[in-house]
Short mmCIF file of C-alpha atoms in Angstrom, two decimals:
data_model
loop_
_atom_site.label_atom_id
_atom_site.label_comp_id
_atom_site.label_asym_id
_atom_site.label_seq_id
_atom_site.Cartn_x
_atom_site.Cartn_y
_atom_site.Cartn_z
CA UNK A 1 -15.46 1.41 6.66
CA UNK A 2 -13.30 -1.61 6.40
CA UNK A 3 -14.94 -3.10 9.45
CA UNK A 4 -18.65 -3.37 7.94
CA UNK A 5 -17.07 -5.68 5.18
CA UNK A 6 -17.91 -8.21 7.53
CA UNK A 7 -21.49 -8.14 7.74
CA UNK A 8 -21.30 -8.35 3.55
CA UNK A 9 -20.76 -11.27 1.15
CA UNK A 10 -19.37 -11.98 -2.09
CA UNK A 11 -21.38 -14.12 -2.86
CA UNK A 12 -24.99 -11.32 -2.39
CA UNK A 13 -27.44 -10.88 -5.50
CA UNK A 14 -30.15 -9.08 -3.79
CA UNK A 15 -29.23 -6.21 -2.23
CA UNK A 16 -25.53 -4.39 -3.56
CA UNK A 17 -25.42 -3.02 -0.18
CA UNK A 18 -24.60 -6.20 1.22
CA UNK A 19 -22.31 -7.62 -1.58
CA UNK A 20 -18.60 -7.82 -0.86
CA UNK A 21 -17.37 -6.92 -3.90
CA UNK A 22 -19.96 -3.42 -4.27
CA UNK A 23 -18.78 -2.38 -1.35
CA UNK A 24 -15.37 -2.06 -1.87
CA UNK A 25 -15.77 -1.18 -5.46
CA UNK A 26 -17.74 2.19 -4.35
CA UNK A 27 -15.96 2.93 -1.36
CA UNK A 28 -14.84 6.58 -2.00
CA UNK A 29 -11.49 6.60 -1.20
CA UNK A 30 -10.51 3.20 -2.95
CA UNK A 31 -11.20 -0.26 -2.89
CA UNK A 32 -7.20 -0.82 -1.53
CA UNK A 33 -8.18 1.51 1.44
CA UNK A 34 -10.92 -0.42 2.57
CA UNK A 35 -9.80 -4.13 1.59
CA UNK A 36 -6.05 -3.81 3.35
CA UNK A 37 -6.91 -2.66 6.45
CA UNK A 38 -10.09 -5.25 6.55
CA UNK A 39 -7.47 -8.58 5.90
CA UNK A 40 -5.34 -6.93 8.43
CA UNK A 41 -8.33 -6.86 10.48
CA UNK A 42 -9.75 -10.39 9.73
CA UNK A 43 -6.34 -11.95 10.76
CA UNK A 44 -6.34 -10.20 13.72
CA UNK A 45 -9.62 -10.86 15.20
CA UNK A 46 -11.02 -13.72 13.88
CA UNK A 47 -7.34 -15.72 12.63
CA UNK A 48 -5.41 -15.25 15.47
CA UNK A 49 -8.46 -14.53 17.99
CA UNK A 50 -7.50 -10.92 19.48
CA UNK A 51 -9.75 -9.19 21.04
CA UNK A 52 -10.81 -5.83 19.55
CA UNK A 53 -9.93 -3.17 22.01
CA UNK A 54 -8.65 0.43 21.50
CA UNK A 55 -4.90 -1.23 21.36
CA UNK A 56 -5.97 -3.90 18.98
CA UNK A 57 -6.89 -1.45 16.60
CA UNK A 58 -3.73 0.71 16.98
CA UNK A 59 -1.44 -1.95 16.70
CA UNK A 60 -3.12 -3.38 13.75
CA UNK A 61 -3.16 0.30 11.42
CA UNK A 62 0.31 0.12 12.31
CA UNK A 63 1.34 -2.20 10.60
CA UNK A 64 0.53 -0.53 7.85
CA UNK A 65 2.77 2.19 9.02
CA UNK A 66 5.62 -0.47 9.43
CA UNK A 67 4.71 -1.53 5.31
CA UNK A 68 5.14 2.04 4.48
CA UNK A 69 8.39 2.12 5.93
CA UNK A 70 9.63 -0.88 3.98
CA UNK A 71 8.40 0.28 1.21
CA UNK A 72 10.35 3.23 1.23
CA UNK A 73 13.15 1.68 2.91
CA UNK A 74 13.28 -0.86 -0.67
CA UNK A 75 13.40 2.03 -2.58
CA UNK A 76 15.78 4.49 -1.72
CA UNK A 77 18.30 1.45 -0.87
CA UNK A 78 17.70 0.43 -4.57
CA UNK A 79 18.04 3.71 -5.95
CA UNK A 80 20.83 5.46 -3.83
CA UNK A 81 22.35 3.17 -1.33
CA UNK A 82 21.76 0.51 1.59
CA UNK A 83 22.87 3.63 4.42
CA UNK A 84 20.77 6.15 2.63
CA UNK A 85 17.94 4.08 3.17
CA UNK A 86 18.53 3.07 6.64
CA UNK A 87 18.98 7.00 7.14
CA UNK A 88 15.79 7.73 5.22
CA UNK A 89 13.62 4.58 7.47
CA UNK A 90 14.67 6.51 10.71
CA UNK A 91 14.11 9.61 9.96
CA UNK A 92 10.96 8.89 8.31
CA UNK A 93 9.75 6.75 11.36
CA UNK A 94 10.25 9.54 13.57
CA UNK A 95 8.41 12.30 11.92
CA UNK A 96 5.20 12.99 13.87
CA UNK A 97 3.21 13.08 11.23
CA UNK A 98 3.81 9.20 10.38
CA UNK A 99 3.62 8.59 13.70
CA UNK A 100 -0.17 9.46 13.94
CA UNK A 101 -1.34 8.19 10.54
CA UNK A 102 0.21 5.17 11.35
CA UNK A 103 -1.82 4.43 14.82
CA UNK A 104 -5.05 5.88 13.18
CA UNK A 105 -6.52 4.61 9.84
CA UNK A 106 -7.79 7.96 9.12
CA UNK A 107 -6.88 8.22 5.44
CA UNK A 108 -5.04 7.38 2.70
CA UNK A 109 -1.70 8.26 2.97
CA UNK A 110 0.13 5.36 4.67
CA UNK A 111 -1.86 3.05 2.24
CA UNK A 112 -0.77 5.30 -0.99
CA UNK A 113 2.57 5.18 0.30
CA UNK A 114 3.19 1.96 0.43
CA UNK A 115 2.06 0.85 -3.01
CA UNK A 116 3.45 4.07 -4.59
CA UNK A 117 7.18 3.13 -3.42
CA UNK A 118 6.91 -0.63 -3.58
CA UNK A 119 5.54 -0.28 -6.71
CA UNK A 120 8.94 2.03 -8.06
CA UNK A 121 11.17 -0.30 -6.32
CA UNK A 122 9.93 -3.12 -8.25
CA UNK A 123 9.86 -0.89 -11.65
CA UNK A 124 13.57 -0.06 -11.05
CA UNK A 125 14.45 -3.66 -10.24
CA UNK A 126 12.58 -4.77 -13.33
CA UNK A 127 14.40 -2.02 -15.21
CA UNK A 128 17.80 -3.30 -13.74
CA UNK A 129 17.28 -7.63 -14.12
CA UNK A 130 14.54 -7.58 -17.08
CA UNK A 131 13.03 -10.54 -14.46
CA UNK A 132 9.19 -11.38 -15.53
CA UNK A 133 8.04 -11.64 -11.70
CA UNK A 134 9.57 -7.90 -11.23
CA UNK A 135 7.26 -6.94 -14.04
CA UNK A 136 3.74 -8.79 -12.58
CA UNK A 137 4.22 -7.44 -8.90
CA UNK A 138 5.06 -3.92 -10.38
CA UNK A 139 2.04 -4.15 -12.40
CA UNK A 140 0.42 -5.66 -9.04
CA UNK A 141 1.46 -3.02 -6.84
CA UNK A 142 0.45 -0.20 -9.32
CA UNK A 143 -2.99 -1.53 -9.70
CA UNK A 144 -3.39 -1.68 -5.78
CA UNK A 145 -2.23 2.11 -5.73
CA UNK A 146 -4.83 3.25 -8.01
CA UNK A 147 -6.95 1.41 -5.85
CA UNK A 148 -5.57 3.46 -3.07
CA UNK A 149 -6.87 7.19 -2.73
CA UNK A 150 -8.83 9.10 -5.66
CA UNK A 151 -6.01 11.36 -6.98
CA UNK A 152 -4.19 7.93 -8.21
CA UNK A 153 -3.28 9.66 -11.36
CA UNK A 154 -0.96 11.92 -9.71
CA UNK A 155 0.80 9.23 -8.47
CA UNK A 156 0.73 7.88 -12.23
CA UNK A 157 2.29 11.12 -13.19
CA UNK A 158 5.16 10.55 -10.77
CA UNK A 159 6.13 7.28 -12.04
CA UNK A 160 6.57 8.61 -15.81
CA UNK A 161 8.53 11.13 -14.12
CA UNK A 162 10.45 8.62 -12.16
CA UNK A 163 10.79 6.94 -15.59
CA UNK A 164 11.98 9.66 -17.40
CA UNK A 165 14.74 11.60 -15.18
CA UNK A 166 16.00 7.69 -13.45
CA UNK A 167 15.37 5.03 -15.48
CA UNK A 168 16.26 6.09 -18.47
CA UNK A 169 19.30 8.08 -17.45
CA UNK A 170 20.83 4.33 -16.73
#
């Protein structure tokens, strides 16, 4: 789906089916799930001039796979400890599962869990300097997680729960 955002433009008034912006607005599974993997994409192939080929493909959904594992590598060093997240990025990067949903962009998980981490890491470190740029990319991040599968408000849920049992325990 993210490919045929290049045969549309932002800039379309006549047809919605060829309009950037409609597109991505009624994709099903998020507007984040088809516009990531699509700049990804556009860097790839037309930026940096690679050709598409089955390889191409897999090494550009993962890295996505490699921005989930940041993600989650930022947050449990933030809220346990710099070891506990190295332990938690290695043994997260070798479970199968990530393995495959990171060479295939084949749903929403990867995506999801990237802006549902980042997104607590920068809540905690807002929480913990009171810095206004913490605030904006939390608010940033959380905005491209809804934006990221349909049952967003689960992952809503989870961050008042993060809020309530961590945050305001400190």
């Amino acid at each position: 789906a993210s490919m045929r955002l290049s045969l549309t433009s932002p800039f379309e008034t006549g047809s919605l089916l060829y309009n950037s912006f409609a597109q991505a607005l009624q994709f099903n599974h998020g507007y984040t799930t088809m516009i990531l993997p699509y700049l990804i994409y556009w860097v790839l192939f037309n930026f940096l001039r690679v050709s598409i080929s089955e390889n191409s493909l897999v090494f550009a959904n993962s890295i996505l796979g490699i921005l989930s594992l940041i993600s989650i590598y930022l947050f449990t060093k933030v809220n346990f400890s710099k070891k506990v997240g190295i332990y938690t990025l290695i043994l997260v990067a070798i479970v199968p599962v990530h393995i495959g949903l990171s060479r295939a962009h084949v749903g929403t998980q990867i995506i999801q869990s990237i802006f549902f981490f980042i997104s607590l890491y920068y809540l905690k470190m807002y929480f913990d300097n009171k810095k206004y740029s913490y605030k904006l990319l939390y608010f940033i991040s959380t905005l491209l997680l809804i934006g990221s599968d349909n049952l967003f408000f689960v992952s809503l849920f989870l961050q008042l729960v993060y809020i309530y049992f961590v945050i305001s325990k400190n």
